[in-house]
Short mmCIF file of C-alpha atoms in Angstrom, two decimals:
data_model
loop_
_atom_site.label_atom_id
_atom_site.label_comp_id
_atom_site.label_asym_id
_atom_site.label_seq_id
_atom_site.Cartn_x
_atom_site.Cartn_y
_atom_site.Cartn_z
CA UNK A 1 -162.67 154.22 -17.83
CA UNK A 2 -160.35 155.06 -15.43
CA UNK A 3 -157.71 154.42 -17.59
CA UNK A 4 -154.87 157.72 -17.87
CA UNK A 5 -154.03 158.42 -21.38
CA UNK A 6 -150.72 157.92 -20.22
CA UNK A 7 -151.42 154.51 -19.36
CA UNK A 8 -152.49 154.11 -23.07
CA UNK A 9 -149.26 155.24 -23.81
CA UNK A 10 -146.93 153.01 -22.10
CA UNK A 11 -149.60 150.25 -23.09
CA UNK A 12 -148.74 151.29 -26.89
CA UNK A 13 -145.07 150.83 -25.82
CA UNK A 14 -145.56 147.44 -24.37
CA UNK A 15 -142.52 145.16 -25.98
CA UNK A 16 -145.43 141.82 -25.51
CA UNK A 17 -147.67 143.96 -28.24
CA UNK A 18 -147.94 141.87 -31.55
CA UNK A 19 -145.49 144.06 -33.54
CA UNK A 20 -146.01 144.52 -37.21
CA UNK A 21 -145.11 141.44 -39.14
CA UNK A 22 -147.32 139.47 -36.71
CA UNK A 23 -150.29 141.36 -38.22
CA UNK A 24 -148.85 140.35 -41.36
CA UNK A 25 -148.59 136.73 -40.82
CA UNK A 26 -151.68 136.63 -38.67
CA UNK A 27 -154.00 138.25 -41.39
CA UNK A 28 -152.72 137.56 -44.99
CA UNK A 29 -151.35 134.60 -46.79
CA UNK A 30 -149.01 134.18 -49.37
CA UNK A 31 -146.75 136.92 -47.92
CA UNK A 32 -143.94 137.29 -50.14
CA UNK A 33 -141.44 140.35 -48.88
CA UNK A 34 -139.77 143.22 -51.19
CA UNK A 35 -136.92 144.88 -50.08
CA UNK A 36 -135.17 147.84 -50.85
CA UNK A 37 -135.69 151.51 -51.93
CA UNK A 38 -133.77 151.35 -55.15
CA UNK A 39 -131.60 154.02 -54.25
CA UNK A 40 -129.40 153.45 -51.16
CA UNK A 41 -130.52 150.64 -48.81
CA UNK A 42 -133.25 148.23 -47.34
CA UNK A 43 -134.67 149.50 -44.13
CA UNK A 44 -135.14 146.66 -41.71
CA UNK A 45 -137.49 149.08 -39.47
CA UNK A 46 -140.16 148.42 -42.56
CA UNK A 47 -141.42 145.80 -43.96
CA UNK A 48 -143.51 145.56 -46.66
CA UNK A 49 -144.34 142.96 -49.91
CA UNK A 50 -147.31 141.64 -51.79
CA UNK A 51 -149.77 139.21 -50.03
CA UNK A 52 -153.52 137.90 -50.14
CA UNK A 53 -156.21 138.67 -48.20
CA UNK A 54 -158.67 136.19 -48.60
CA UNK A 55 -157.63 135.50 -52.10
CA UNK A 56 -157.62 139.15 -52.80
CA UNK A 57 -154.16 140.52 -54.17
CA UNK A 58 -152.69 143.01 -51.65
CA UNK A 59 -149.69 145.25 -51.06
CA UNK A 60 -148.81 145.54 -47.42
CA UNK A 61 -146.42 147.33 -45.34
CA UNK A 62 -145.37 147.44 -41.63
CA UNK A 63 -143.21 149.36 -39.24
CA UNK A 64 -141.81 146.75 -37.42
CA UNK A 65 -140.16 147.18 -33.70
CA UNK A 66 -138.48 143.79 -33.52
CA UNK A 67 -138.49 140.73 -31.31
CA UNK A 68 -135.49 140.27 -28.95
CA UNK A 69 -132.40 142.51 -28.52
CA UNK A 70 -130.62 141.82 -32.06
CA UNK A 71 -133.54 141.77 -34.00
CA UNK A 72 -134.63 145.20 -32.33
CA UNK A 73 -131.62 146.64 -33.09
CA UNK A 74 -131.39 145.40 -37.13
CA UNK A 75 -134.98 146.73 -37.06
CA UNK A 76 -133.88 150.22 -35.27
CA UNK A 77 -136.28 149.70 -32.78
CA UNK A 78 -139.45 150.54 -35.31
CA UNK A 79 -137.60 153.81 -36.08
CA UNK A 80 -137.63 153.94 -40.07
CA UNK A 81 -134.93 156.05 -41.59
CA UNK A 82 -135.68 158.24 -45.21
CA UNK A 83 -135.25 155.00 -47.05
CA UNK A 84 -137.67 152.74 -45.54
CA UNK A 85 -140.14 155.59 -46.43
CA UNK A 86 -138.77 155.53 -49.89
CA UNK A 87 -139.33 152.00 -49.83
CA UNK A 88 -142.74 152.41 -48.34
CA UNK A 89 -143.84 154.67 -51.72
CA UNK A 90 -142.19 152.81 -54.13
CA UNK A 91 -144.40 149.49 -53.14
CA UNK A 92 -147.54 151.81 -52.99
CA UNK A 93 -146.79 153.06 -56.49
CA UNK A 94 -146.43 149.77 -57.79
CA UNK A 95 -149.87 148.56 -56.19
CA UNK A 96 -151.05 151.74 -57.81
CA UNK A 97 -149.74 150.40 -60.69
CA UNK A 98 -150.84 146.82 -60.44
CA UNK A 99 -154.35 147.91 -59.45
CA UNK A 100 -154.46 146.57 -55.98
CA UNK A 101 -155.13 147.82 -52.78
CA UNK A 102 -152.55 149.16 -50.09
CA UNK A 103 -152.76 147.94 -46.01
CA UNK A 104 -150.42 149.41 -43.34
CA UNK A 105 -149.28 148.64 -39.97
CA UNK A 106 -148.25 151.39 -38.32
CA UNK A 107 -146.06 151.10 -35.08
CA UNK A 108 -143.09 153.89 -34.35
CA UNK A 109 -142.22 156.08 -31.71
CA UNK A 110 -141.29 158.19 -34.80
CA UNK A 111 -138.96 158.83 -37.84
CA UNK A 112 -135.57 158.22 -36.48
CA UNK A 113 -133.49 161.23 -35.01
CA UNK A 114 -129.67 160.54 -36.60
CA UNK A 115 -127.42 162.53 -38.73
CA UNK A 116 -127.23 160.02 -41.62
CA UNK A 117 -131.36 160.31 -41.42
CA UNK A 118 -130.94 164.03 -42.06
CA UNK A 119 -127.98 163.89 -44.39
CA UNK A 120 -130.56 161.74 -46.90
CA UNK A 121 -133.67 164.06 -46.30
CA UNK A 122 -135.97 162.53 -43.22
CA UNK A 123 -138.26 165.61 -43.86
CA UNK A 124 -137.93 165.51 -47.74
CA UNK A 125 -138.99 161.67 -47.42
CA UNK A 126 -141.76 161.84 -45.34
CA UNK A 127 -143.06 165.22 -47.46
CA UNK A 128 -143.46 162.89 -50.70
CA UNK A 129 -145.10 160.05 -48.96
CA UNK A 130 -147.49 162.83 -47.75
CA UNK A 131 -147.73 164.18 -51.52
CA UNK A 132 -148.03 161.17 -53.06
CA UNK A 133 -150.17 159.02 -50.99
CA UNK A 134 -152.77 161.99 -51.08
CA UNK A 135 -152.83 161.35 -55.09
CA UNK A 136 -152.34 157.60 -54.87
CA UNK A 137 -155.02 155.96 -57.46
CA UNK A 138 -155.68 152.94 -55.30
CA UNK A 139 -157.45 152.17 -51.96
CA UNK A 140 -155.01 152.75 -48.42
CA UNK A 141 -156.21 151.54 -45.11
CA UNK A 142 -153.85 152.46 -42.35
CA UNK A 143 -154.56 151.07 -39.05
CA UNK A 144 -152.04 152.20 -35.75
CA UNK A 145 -151.31 149.40 -33.60
CA UNK A 146 -149.05 150.39 -31.35
CA UNK A 147 -147.69 154.19 -31.00
CA UNK A 148 -148.15 156.62 -33.84
CA UNK A 149 -145.27 158.96 -33.20
CA UNK A 150 -145.94 162.14 -35.13
CA UNK A 151 -144.73 162.61 -38.96
CA UNK A 152 -143.15 159.26 -39.08
CA UNK A 153 -146.28 157.65 -38.41
CA UNK A 154 -148.43 160.02 -40.57
CA UNK A 155 -145.98 159.44 -43.65
CA UNK A 156 -147.61 155.72 -43.89
CA UNK A 157 -151.32 157.03 -42.91
CA UNK A 158 -152.69 159.38 -45.76
CA UNK A 159 -155.28 156.82 -45.96
CA UNK A 160 -159.16 156.16 -47.17
CA UNK A 161 -159.59 154.70 -43.74
CA UNK A 162 -157.46 155.02 -40.37
CA UNK A 163 -158.17 152.49 -37.45
CA UNK A 164 -156.69 152.46 -34.14
CA UNK A 165 -156.56 149.74 -32.04
CA UNK A 166 -157.83 150.51 -28.34
CA UNK A 167 -154.83 151.21 -26.50
CA UNK A 168 -152.91 152.45 -29.70
CA UNK A 169 -152.07 156.07 -29.49
CA UNK A 170 -151.17 158.96 -32.19
CA UNK A 171 -149.51 162.09 -31.51
CA UNK A 172 -147.87 165.39 -32.93
CA UNK A 173 -145.22 164.95 -30.26
CA UNK A 174 -144.37 162.41 -27.16
CA UNK A 175 -145.67 163.17 -23.86
CA UNK A 176 -142.19 163.31 -22.32
CA UNK A 177 -140.82 165.61 -25.44
CA UNK A 178 -143.89 167.88 -25.05
CA UNK A 179 -143.62 168.06 -21.20
CA UNK A 180 -139.65 168.76 -21.46
CA UNK A 181 -140.54 171.56 -24.31
CA UNK A 182 -143.52 173.41 -22.54
CA UNK A 183 -142.73 173.06 -18.83
CA UNK A 184 -138.93 172.05 -18.89
CA UNK A 185 -139.80 169.27 -17.05
CA UNK A 186 -140.21 165.52 -18.39
CA UNK A 187 -141.59 164.14 -15.19
CA UNK A 188 -145.00 165.97 -16.80
CA UNK A 189 -145.27 163.48 -19.34
CA UNK A 190 -148.85 162.50 -17.38
CA UNK A 191 -150.04 165.80 -17.89
CA UNK A 192 -148.86 165.83 -21.04
CA UNK A 193 -150.87 163.29 -22.66
CA UNK A 194 -153.91 164.15 -20.93
CA UNK A 195 -153.69 167.64 -22.87
CA UNK A 196 -152.47 166.15 -26.07
CA UNK A 197 -155.79 164.29 -26.64
CA UNK A 198 -153.77 161.13 -28.20
CA UNK A 199 -155.68 158.41 -27.66
CA UNK A 200 -157.85 156.52 -29.76
CA UNK A 201 -161.01 157.75 -28.35
CA UNK A 202 -159.33 161.19 -28.59
CA UNK A 203 -159.06 160.49 -32.12
CA UNK A 204 -162.43 159.30 -33.21
CA UNK A 205 -163.78 162.10 -31.47
CA UNK A 206 -161.57 164.35 -33.35
CA UNK A 207 -162.62 163.16 -36.58
CA UNK A 208 -159.35 162.00 -37.22
CA UNK A 209 -159.72 157.74 -37.39
CA UNK A 210 -162.71 156.17 -38.35
CA UNK A 211 -162.58 153.21 -36.22
CA UNK A 212 -161.50 151.90 -33.10
CA UNK A 213 -160.74 148.35 -32.78
CA UNK A 214 -160.80 146.86 -29.31
CA UNK A 215 -158.23 144.68 -28.23
CA UNK A 216 -159.20 142.45 -25.21
CA UNK A 217 -157.98 139.57 -27.20
CA UNK A 218 -154.96 140.97 -28.75
CA UNK A 219 -152.51 138.43 -30.27
CA UNK A 220 -155.26 135.64 -30.36
CA UNK A 221 -155.79 133.60 -33.64
CA UNK A 222 -159.96 135.58 -33.37
CA UNK A 223 -158.16 139.06 -33.31
CA UNK A 224 -156.51 138.38 -36.36
CA UNK A 225 -160.12 136.88 -37.44
CA UNK A 226 -161.87 139.80 -36.60
CA UNK A 227 -159.19 142.44 -38.32
CA UNK A 228 -159.13 139.72 -41.62
CA UNK A 229 -163.00 140.49 -41.82
CA UNK A 230 -162.96 144.14 -41.25
CA UNK A 231 -160.40 144.61 -43.41
CA UNK A 232 -161.67 142.23 -45.95
CA UNK A 233 -164.99 143.95 -45.99
CA UNK A 234 -163.93 147.84 -45.78
CA UNK A 235 -161.82 146.75 -49.11
CA UNK A 236 -165.16 145.70 -50.62
CA UNK A 237 -166.57 148.82 -49.84
CA UNK A 238 -164.02 151.10 -51.08
CA UNK A 239 -163.26 148.89 -54.13
CA UNK A 240 -166.69 149.99 -55.49
CA UNK A 241 -166.49 153.42 -54.34
CA UNK A 242 -165.59 155.95 -57.50
CA UNK A 243 -163.84 159.64 -57.09
CA UNK A 244 -161.42 157.83 -54.49
CA UNK A 245 -158.55 160.32 -54.46
CA UNK A 246 -160.96 163.02 -54.22
CA UNK A 247 -162.63 161.58 -51.13
CA UNK A 248 -159.18 161.28 -49.49
CA UNK A 249 -158.78 165.01 -50.48
CA UNK A 250 -161.96 165.94 -48.13
CA UNK A 251 -161.08 163.44 -45.72
CA UNK A 252 -157.60 165.02 -44.88
CA UNK A 253 -159.26 169.08 -46.09
CA UNK A 254 -161.63 169.14 -43.46
CA UNK A 255 -159.61 168.29 -40.50
CA UNK A 256 -158.77 171.44 -38.29
CA UNK A 257 -160.75 173.84 -40.66
CA UNK A 258 -161.19 176.55 -37.73
CA UNK A 259 -165.04 177.55 -36.66
CA UNK A 260 -165.57 180.62 -38.79
CA UNK A 261 -167.52 182.73 -35.90
CA UNK A 262 -164.13 183.14 -34.46
CA UNK A 263 -163.31 185.04 -37.54
CA UNK A 264 -165.64 187.82 -36.73
CA UNK A 265 -164.52 188.45 -32.78
CA UNK B 1 -128.30 192.86 -22.92
CA UNK B 2 -128.63 189.46 -21.20
CA UNK B 3 -132.31 188.69 -22.96
CA UNK B 4 -130.54 189.59 -26.12
CA UNK B 5 -127.30 187.71 -25.76
CA UNK B 6 -130.12 184.74 -24.38
CA UNK B 7 -132.07 185.08 -27.72
CA UNK B 8 -129.51 184.18 -29.63
CA UNK B 9 -128.47 180.12 -28.44
CA UNK B 10 -129.79 178.12 -30.74
CA UNK B 11 -130.27 175.70 -28.59
CA UNK B 12 -133.02 176.69 -26.51
CA UNK B 13 -134.80 179.17 -29.57
CA UNK B 14 -136.85 176.45 -31.20
CA UNK B 15 -138.20 174.91 -27.89
CA UNK B 16 -139.19 178.21 -26.16
CA UNK B 17 -142.25 177.94 -28.24
CA UNK B 18 -143.82 181.59 -27.22
CA UNK B 19 -140.97 183.33 -27.31
CA UNK B 20 -139.66 184.41 -30.71
CA UNK B 21 -135.85 183.78 -31.55
CA UNK B 22 -135.09 187.31 -32.89
CA UNK B 23 -136.58 190.30 -31.95
CA UNK B 24 -138.48 191.98 -34.41
CA UNK B 25 -136.49 195.40 -34.06
CA UNK B 26 -138.08 198.31 -32.21
CA UNK B 27 -136.72 201.70 -32.62
CA UNK B 28 -137.67 203.24 -29.49
CA UNK B 29 -136.63 200.24 -27.08
CA UNK B 30 -134.19 198.72 -29.20
CA UNK B 31 -131.77 201.06 -31.09
CA UNK B 32 -129.30 198.84 -31.87
CA UNK B 33 -128.91 194.87 -32.25
CA UNK B 34 -125.43 192.80 -31.92
CA UNK B 35 -124.29 190.61 -34.49
CA UNK B 36 -124.51 186.62 -33.36
CA UNK B 37 -121.88 186.36 -36.05
CA UNK B 38 -119.32 189.36 -35.81
CA UNK B 39 -120.65 190.42 -32.60
CA UNK B 40 -120.91 194.46 -34.07
CA UNK B 41 -123.82 196.50 -32.90
CA UNK B 42 -125.78 198.05 -35.65
CA UNK B 43 -128.32 200.77 -35.49
CA UNK B 44 -131.51 199.19 -36.25
CA UNK B 45 -132.04 201.58 -38.78
CA UNK B 46 -128.92 200.89 -40.74
CA UNK B 47 -129.95 196.76 -40.39
CA UNK B 48 -133.50 198.02 -41.79
CA UNK B 49 -131.89 200.21 -44.72
CA UNK B 50 -129.68 196.51 -45.64
CA UNK B 51 -133.37 193.86 -45.54
CA UNK B 52 -131.46 193.02 -41.90
CA UNK B 53 -128.25 191.69 -43.19
CA UNK B 54 -125.49 192.63 -41.56
CA UNK B 55 -122.58 193.58 -43.14
CA UNK B 56 -120.49 190.41 -42.23
CA UNK B 57 -123.21 188.36 -44.74
CA UNK B 58 -125.57 187.62 -41.27
CA UNK B 59 -129.55 187.31 -42.31
CA UNK B 60 -131.14 188.24 -39.28
CA UNK B 61 -134.72 186.67 -39.27
CA UNK B 62 -137.38 188.92 -40.20
CA UNK B 63 -140.98 189.71 -39.85
CA UNK B 64 -143.51 188.59 -42.21
CA UNK B 65 -145.16 192.06 -43.38
CA UNK B 66 -141.28 193.27 -43.73
CA UNK B 67 -140.41 190.25 -45.94
CA UNK B 68 -143.41 190.89 -48.24
CA UNK B 69 -142.42 194.32 -48.47
CA UNK B 70 -139.08 193.11 -49.61
CA UNK B 71 -140.24 190.99 -52.04
CA UNK B 72 -143.50 192.17 -53.43
CA UNK B 73 -144.37 195.01 -56.22
CA UNK B 74 -144.78 198.18 -54.43
CA UNK B 75 -148.65 198.21 -53.39
CA UNK B 76 -149.08 195.01 -55.03
CA UNK B 77 -149.88 192.60 -51.72
CA UNK B 78 -153.39 192.04 -51.48
CA UNK B 79 -154.14 189.19 -48.60
CA UNK B 80 -156.10 186.31 -48.00
CA UNK B 81 -157.91 185.26 -44.93
CA UNK B 82 -156.11 187.73 -42.60
CA UNK B 83 -158.97 187.48 -40.06
CA UNK B 84 -159.02 183.65 -39.52
CA UNK B 85 -157.55 183.36 -35.80
CA UNK B 86 -156.95 179.85 -33.86
CA UNK B 87 -159.14 179.08 -31.47
CA UNK B 88 -158.24 176.20 -28.57
CA UNK B 89 -159.53 172.90 -30.11
CA UNK B 90 -158.19 170.71 -27.52
CA UNK B 91 -158.50 172.94 -24.44
CA UNK B 92 -155.10 172.88 -23.89
CA UNK B 93 -153.44 173.96 -21.19
CA UNK B 94 -151.98 177.61 -21.17
CA UNK B 95 -152.20 178.23 -25.20
CA UNK B 96 -155.07 180.64 -25.30
CA UNK B 97 -152.41 182.64 -23.00
CA UNK B 98 -149.53 182.11 -25.63
CA UNK B 99 -151.94 182.61 -28.99
CA UNK B 100 -152.66 186.41 -27.02
CA UNK B 101 -148.91 187.12 -26.17
CA UNK B 102 -148.42 186.34 -30.22
CA UNK B 103 -150.79 188.65 -31.57
CA UNK B 104 -149.72 191.12 -29.36
CA UNK B 105 -146.11 191.01 -30.22
CA UNK B 106 -146.82 190.46 -33.75
CA UNK B 107 -149.58 192.41 -34.34
CA UNK B 108 -150.78 189.38 -36.56
CA UNK B 109 -153.54 186.84 -36.33
CA UNK B 110 -151.27 183.82 -36.67
CA UNK B 111 -148.28 182.16 -37.77
CA UNK B 112 -148.14 182.39 -41.13
CA UNK B 113 -149.40 185.47 -44.25
CA UNK B 114 -151.28 184.52 -47.24
CA UNK B 115 -152.17 186.63 -50.46
CA UNK B 116 -151.81 187.26 -53.97
CA UNK B 117 -148.88 189.87 -55.22
CA UNK B 118 -146.65 190.74 -57.96
CA UNK B 119 -143.21 190.37 -58.28
CA UNK B 120 -141.49 192.62 -60.99
CA UNK B 121 -144.95 192.54 -62.49
CA UNK B 122 -145.24 188.90 -62.48
CA UNK B 123 -148.42 187.98 -60.85
CA UNK B 124 -148.55 185.12 -57.87
CA UNK B 125 -149.72 183.70 -54.60
CA UNK B 126 -147.13 184.33 -51.65
CA UNK B 127 -147.21 183.08 -48.30
CA UNK B 128 -144.46 183.93 -46.10
CA UNK B 129 -144.69 182.49 -42.22
CA UNK B 130 -144.13 184.42 -39.01
CA UNK B 131 -141.41 184.06 -36.68
CA UNK B 132 -142.91 186.21 -34.27
CA UNK B 133 -146.04 184.26 -33.57
CA UNK B 134 -145.11 181.06 -31.52
CA UNK B 135 -142.09 180.57 -33.89
CA UNK B 136 -144.56 179.63 -37.29
CA UNK B 137 -145.43 176.64 -35.60
CA UNK B 138 -148.30 175.10 -37.76
CA UNK B 139 -151.83 174.67 -36.13
CA UNK B 140 -154.56 174.21 -37.78
CA UNK B 141 -154.99 177.83 -39.07
CA UNK B 142 -151.67 177.89 -40.30
CA UNK B 143 -152.51 174.61 -42.17
CA UNK B 144 -155.90 176.09 -43.61
CA UNK B 145 -154.52 179.40 -44.88
CA UNK B 146 -151.58 177.34 -46.78
CA UNK B 147 -154.47 175.14 -47.87
CA UNK B 148 -156.71 177.42 -48.81
CA UNK B 149 -153.83 179.69 -50.75
CA UNK B 150 -152.96 176.51 -52.98
CA UNK B 151 -156.87 176.49 -53.31
CA UNK B 152 -156.93 179.97 -54.82
CA UNK B 153 -153.83 179.76 -56.92
CA UNK B 154 -154.97 176.83 -58.32
CA UNK B 155 -158.18 178.01 -58.89
CA UNK B 156 -156.54 181.27 -60.56
CA UNK B 157 -153.90 179.25 -62.44
CA UNK B 158 -151.18 180.46 -60.57
CA UNK B 159 -147.59 180.06 -58.91
CA UNK B 160 -147.43 180.02 -55.28
CA UNK B 161 -144.35 181.74 -53.77
CA UNK B 162 -143.71 180.47 -50.28
CA UNK B 163 -141.05 181.61 -47.42
CA UNK B 164 -140.81 178.89 -44.26
CA UNK B 165 -140.02 179.67 -40.86
CA UNK B 166 -141.04 176.99 -38.29
CA UNK B 167 -140.37 175.26 -35.29
CA UNK B 168 -142.57 172.33 -36.46
CA UNK B 169 -146.32 171.19 -36.01
CA UNK B 170 -148.26 173.37 -33.11
CA UNK B 171 -147.77 170.89 -29.84
CA UNK B 172 -150.67 172.37 -28.45
CA UNK B 173 -153.21 171.62 -31.22
CA UNK B 174 -152.12 168.20 -30.96
CA UNK B 175 -153.16 165.71 -33.54
CA UNK B 176 -155.46 168.64 -35.30
CA UNK B 177 -151.75 170.21 -36.24
CA UNK B 178 -150.28 166.84 -37.49
CA UNK B 179 -153.13 166.47 -39.71
CA UNK B 180 -152.11 169.89 -40.93
CA UNK B 181 -148.77 168.48 -42.81
CA UNK B 182 -151.30 165.79 -44.91
CA UNK B 183 -154.07 168.40 -45.69
CA UNK B 184 -151.55 170.98 -46.97
CA UNK B 185 -149.33 168.11 -48.80
CA UNK B 186 -152.34 167.33 -50.66
CA UNK B 187 -152.82 170.92 -51.86
CA UNK B 188 -149.50 171.19 -52.92
CA UNK B 189 -150.02 168.20 -54.61
CA UNK B 190 -153.47 169.34 -56.51
CA UNK B 191 -151.50 172.28 -57.63
CA UNK B 192 -148.39 171.04 -59.04
CA UNK B 193 -150.54 168.17 -60.42
CA UNK B 194 -152.06 170.87 -62.54
CA UNK B 195 -148.75 172.16 -64.12
CA UNK B 196 -148.29 174.90 -61.89
CA UNK B 197 -145.09 176.05 -59.82
CA UNK B 198 -144.59 176.31 -56.73
CA UNK B 199 -141.41 178.03 -55.15
CA UNK B 200 -140.00 177.36 -51.38
CA UNK B 201 -137.63 179.69 -49.85
CA UNK B 202 -136.18 177.97 -46.55
CA UNK B 203 -135.48 180.64 -43.74
CA UNK B 204 -133.38 180.26 -40.97
CA UNK B 205 -135.20 178.08 -39.06
CA UNK B 206 -137.44 175.54 -41.07
CA UNK B 207 -137.85 172.18 -38.78
CA UNK B 208 -139.94 169.46 -38.04
CA UNK B 209 -143.34 168.76 -39.39
CA UNK B 210 -143.15 171.67 -41.89
CA UNK B 211 -139.88 170.52 -43.12
CA UNK B 212 -141.43 167.34 -43.57
CA UNK B 213 -144.28 168.61 -45.78
CA UNK B 214 -144.86 171.74 -48.02
CA UNK B 215 -141.46 173.12 -47.02
CA UNK B 216 -139.70 170.27 -48.96
CA UNK B 217 -142.69 170.08 -51.73
CA UNK B 218 -141.57 172.82 -53.82
CA UNK B 219 -140.73 172.21 -57.60
CA UNK B 220 -138.05 174.38 -56.97
CA UNK B 221 -135.93 175.09 -53.34
CA UNK B 222 -134.21 177.79 -52.32
CA UNK B 223 -132.66 178.95 -48.67
CA UNK B 224 -131.19 181.84 -46.96
CA UNK B 225 -127.50 181.28 -46.48
CA UNK B 226 -126.58 179.66 -43.34
CA UNK B 227 -130.18 179.13 -42.50
CA UNK B 228 -131.06 175.75 -40.06
CA UNK B 229 -133.21 173.53 -41.83
CA UNK B 230 -133.73 169.54 -40.50
CA UNK B 231 -136.77 167.16 -39.59
CA UNK B 232 -135.15 166.40 -35.80
CA UNK B 233 -133.73 169.08 -33.62
CA UNK B 234 -129.94 168.97 -33.07
CA UNK B 235 -130.69 168.46 -29.84
CA UNK B 236 -132.46 165.67 -30.13
CA UNK B 237 -130.01 164.06 -32.41
CA UNK B 238 -127.42 164.49 -30.21
CA UNK B 239 -129.47 162.79 -27.23
CA UNK B 240 -130.74 160.06 -29.27
CA UNK B 241 -126.82 159.26 -31.00
CA UNK B 242 -124.74 160.08 -28.82
CA UNK B 243 -122.46 161.84 -31.12
CA UNK B 244 -120.87 164.98 -32.07
CA UNK B 245 -122.84 166.49 -34.78
CA UNK B 246 -120.77 167.82 -38.02
CA UNK B 247 -119.71 171.52 -38.58
CA UNK B 248 -122.57 173.13 -40.46
CA UNK B 249 -125.20 170.32 -39.96
CA UNK B 250 -128.30 171.21 -40.56
CA UNK B 251 -127.59 174.71 -42.43
CA UNK B 252 -128.92 175.37 -46.34
CA UNK B 253 -124.70 174.89 -47.33
CA UNK B 254 -125.58 170.67 -45.69
CA UNK B 255 -128.88 170.81 -47.70
CA UNK B 256 -126.87 171.86 -50.86
CA UNK B 257 -124.28 169.32 -50.72
CA UNK B 258 -126.54 166.68 -49.94
CA UNK B 259 -128.97 167.25 -52.86
CA UNK B 260 -132.22 168.75 -50.92
CA UNK B 261 -131.25 172.49 -52.01
CA UNK B 262 -131.35 173.58 -54.92
CA UNK B 263 -129.66 176.83 -54.98
CA UNK B 264 -128.72 179.20 -51.78
CA UNK B 265 -129.61 182.84 -52.47
CA UNK B 266 -128.97 185.87 -50.36
CA UNK B 267 -131.61 188.34 -49.63
CA UNK B 268 -130.66 190.82 -51.68
CA UNK B 269 -130.57 189.06 -54.55
CA UNK B 270 -133.89 187.19 -53.86
CA UNK B 271 -136.34 189.31 -55.45
CA UNK B 272 -134.65 189.18 -59.07
CA UNK B 273 -133.71 185.43 -58.72
CA UNK B 274 -137.67 185.30 -57.92
CA UNK B 275 -138.34 187.42 -60.58
CA UNK B 276 -136.47 185.07 -63.18
CA UNK B 277 -138.05 182.14 -62.26
CA UNK B 278 -141.33 183.54 -62.51
CA UNK B 279 -140.97 184.68 -65.46
CA UNK B 280 -138.99 182.01 -67.18
CA UNK B 281 -142.27 179.53 -65.93
CA UNK B 282 -144.79 182.14 -67.15
CA UNK B 283 -143.94 181.94 -70.85
CA UNK B 284 -144.89 178.30 -71.12
CA UNK B 285 -142.43 175.69 -72.68
CA UNK B 286 -141.68 174.82 -76.32
CA UNK B 287 -142.88 171.34 -76.83
#
């Protein structure tokens, strides 16, 4: 219980954590990667394709930070460009067409901050995903497995169920960025991390996620088995739900509804 | 006037959070304002008379109420959810003080003003963000008010006009602010799926989580000349890429060139443009 918020941040960023592709390999079978956004490029920071989960066809999408210097550069250290989000949306629309569920694994410090990213509409790409995912007529489960960096993470997390690993973090801004903006002092990141309420248990308490997943055995075969079983039973449950899109709307609709009593003050 | 000079340094203004980058003109203490473009001093009254636009064409920021007065038919604006105020859900240090300071300096309860109005007789819903309120940053109340407005417009089958100015999601409400991006986007989508029109007017500056949600979701996206519009802050991009940013980067004209804005409309022509677009969409299609 003595783990501080900032220690969780450092843990989430740890280079020995499994990255996106590890989850695809560990949990699914028959993965076939599908590349490109059909408009500009194939973004290495986002990996997606079709696969099976205990026999069931699914679309799986993961943000991949990469392993080793060369791969990490190719993956842009897991910071997607607009074409990455557009590829993800293309695959989600494809999943809707062929009536299979979508599973996303999220691990990013944030959407890439670059000149090209702005020229190609980073904001517009994220906005489009938020809009389209909110009405996608097929079940979506998103799992934050490492860093959940702001809009760049949310762009794959407008889902029916959002889960977090115990040491994953989910935040509107990095603690360092927050500290330097608010207090002109990036060394106050620890204080910022506490204030931002960015841990999995905070997110659970705020109603932003449905489940926190213990990770003592992270990366072990039984860890992936456990995740597979959780995903499989949840997809079974979601497959039987009616009004999926309406319920997803309500899920986000109720977050941050101001306390009505405050109005009277 | 060193304070005024400070306020025009664009590298700092978005990061100040609590401080408005551009003042709402106050006649008593600031009879003149200096144009950051042509450096001329302009009497506030002359500026007001010209919609806060300098004779050189520079568009000064304006308060939400000023913009509504300039855009809506006289006496037609009827405010919705004006009494909603932010609590401090995360008990974030220093947040309460910033809220109170913004309330006092702007006279508003939050960073967006919403309501119904008519523009040249065309009925519509409108939201206008308030630059003086923590730089129009989006917390739970801003997200909630905009969501309610789209739901109201859907129920009444009205178009929505949205004027954006924002530093992005409000840090002091953490994840709850982030979730407002999803919440507002879902409401925009529902409204749009019902065949209803949403027009965005991007004003200076529109950045971060607001750019990555409802600011970029309009059927038609207009922008004020020279407005800064982007996702990441220019300084962050410079630090990340260690590259010099091209001239005019993230300005409205840059977005137009790259295909993300439908038209740049100077303030003097905005009312006519909105009126025309509203009336074209009110008549229904021919097929």
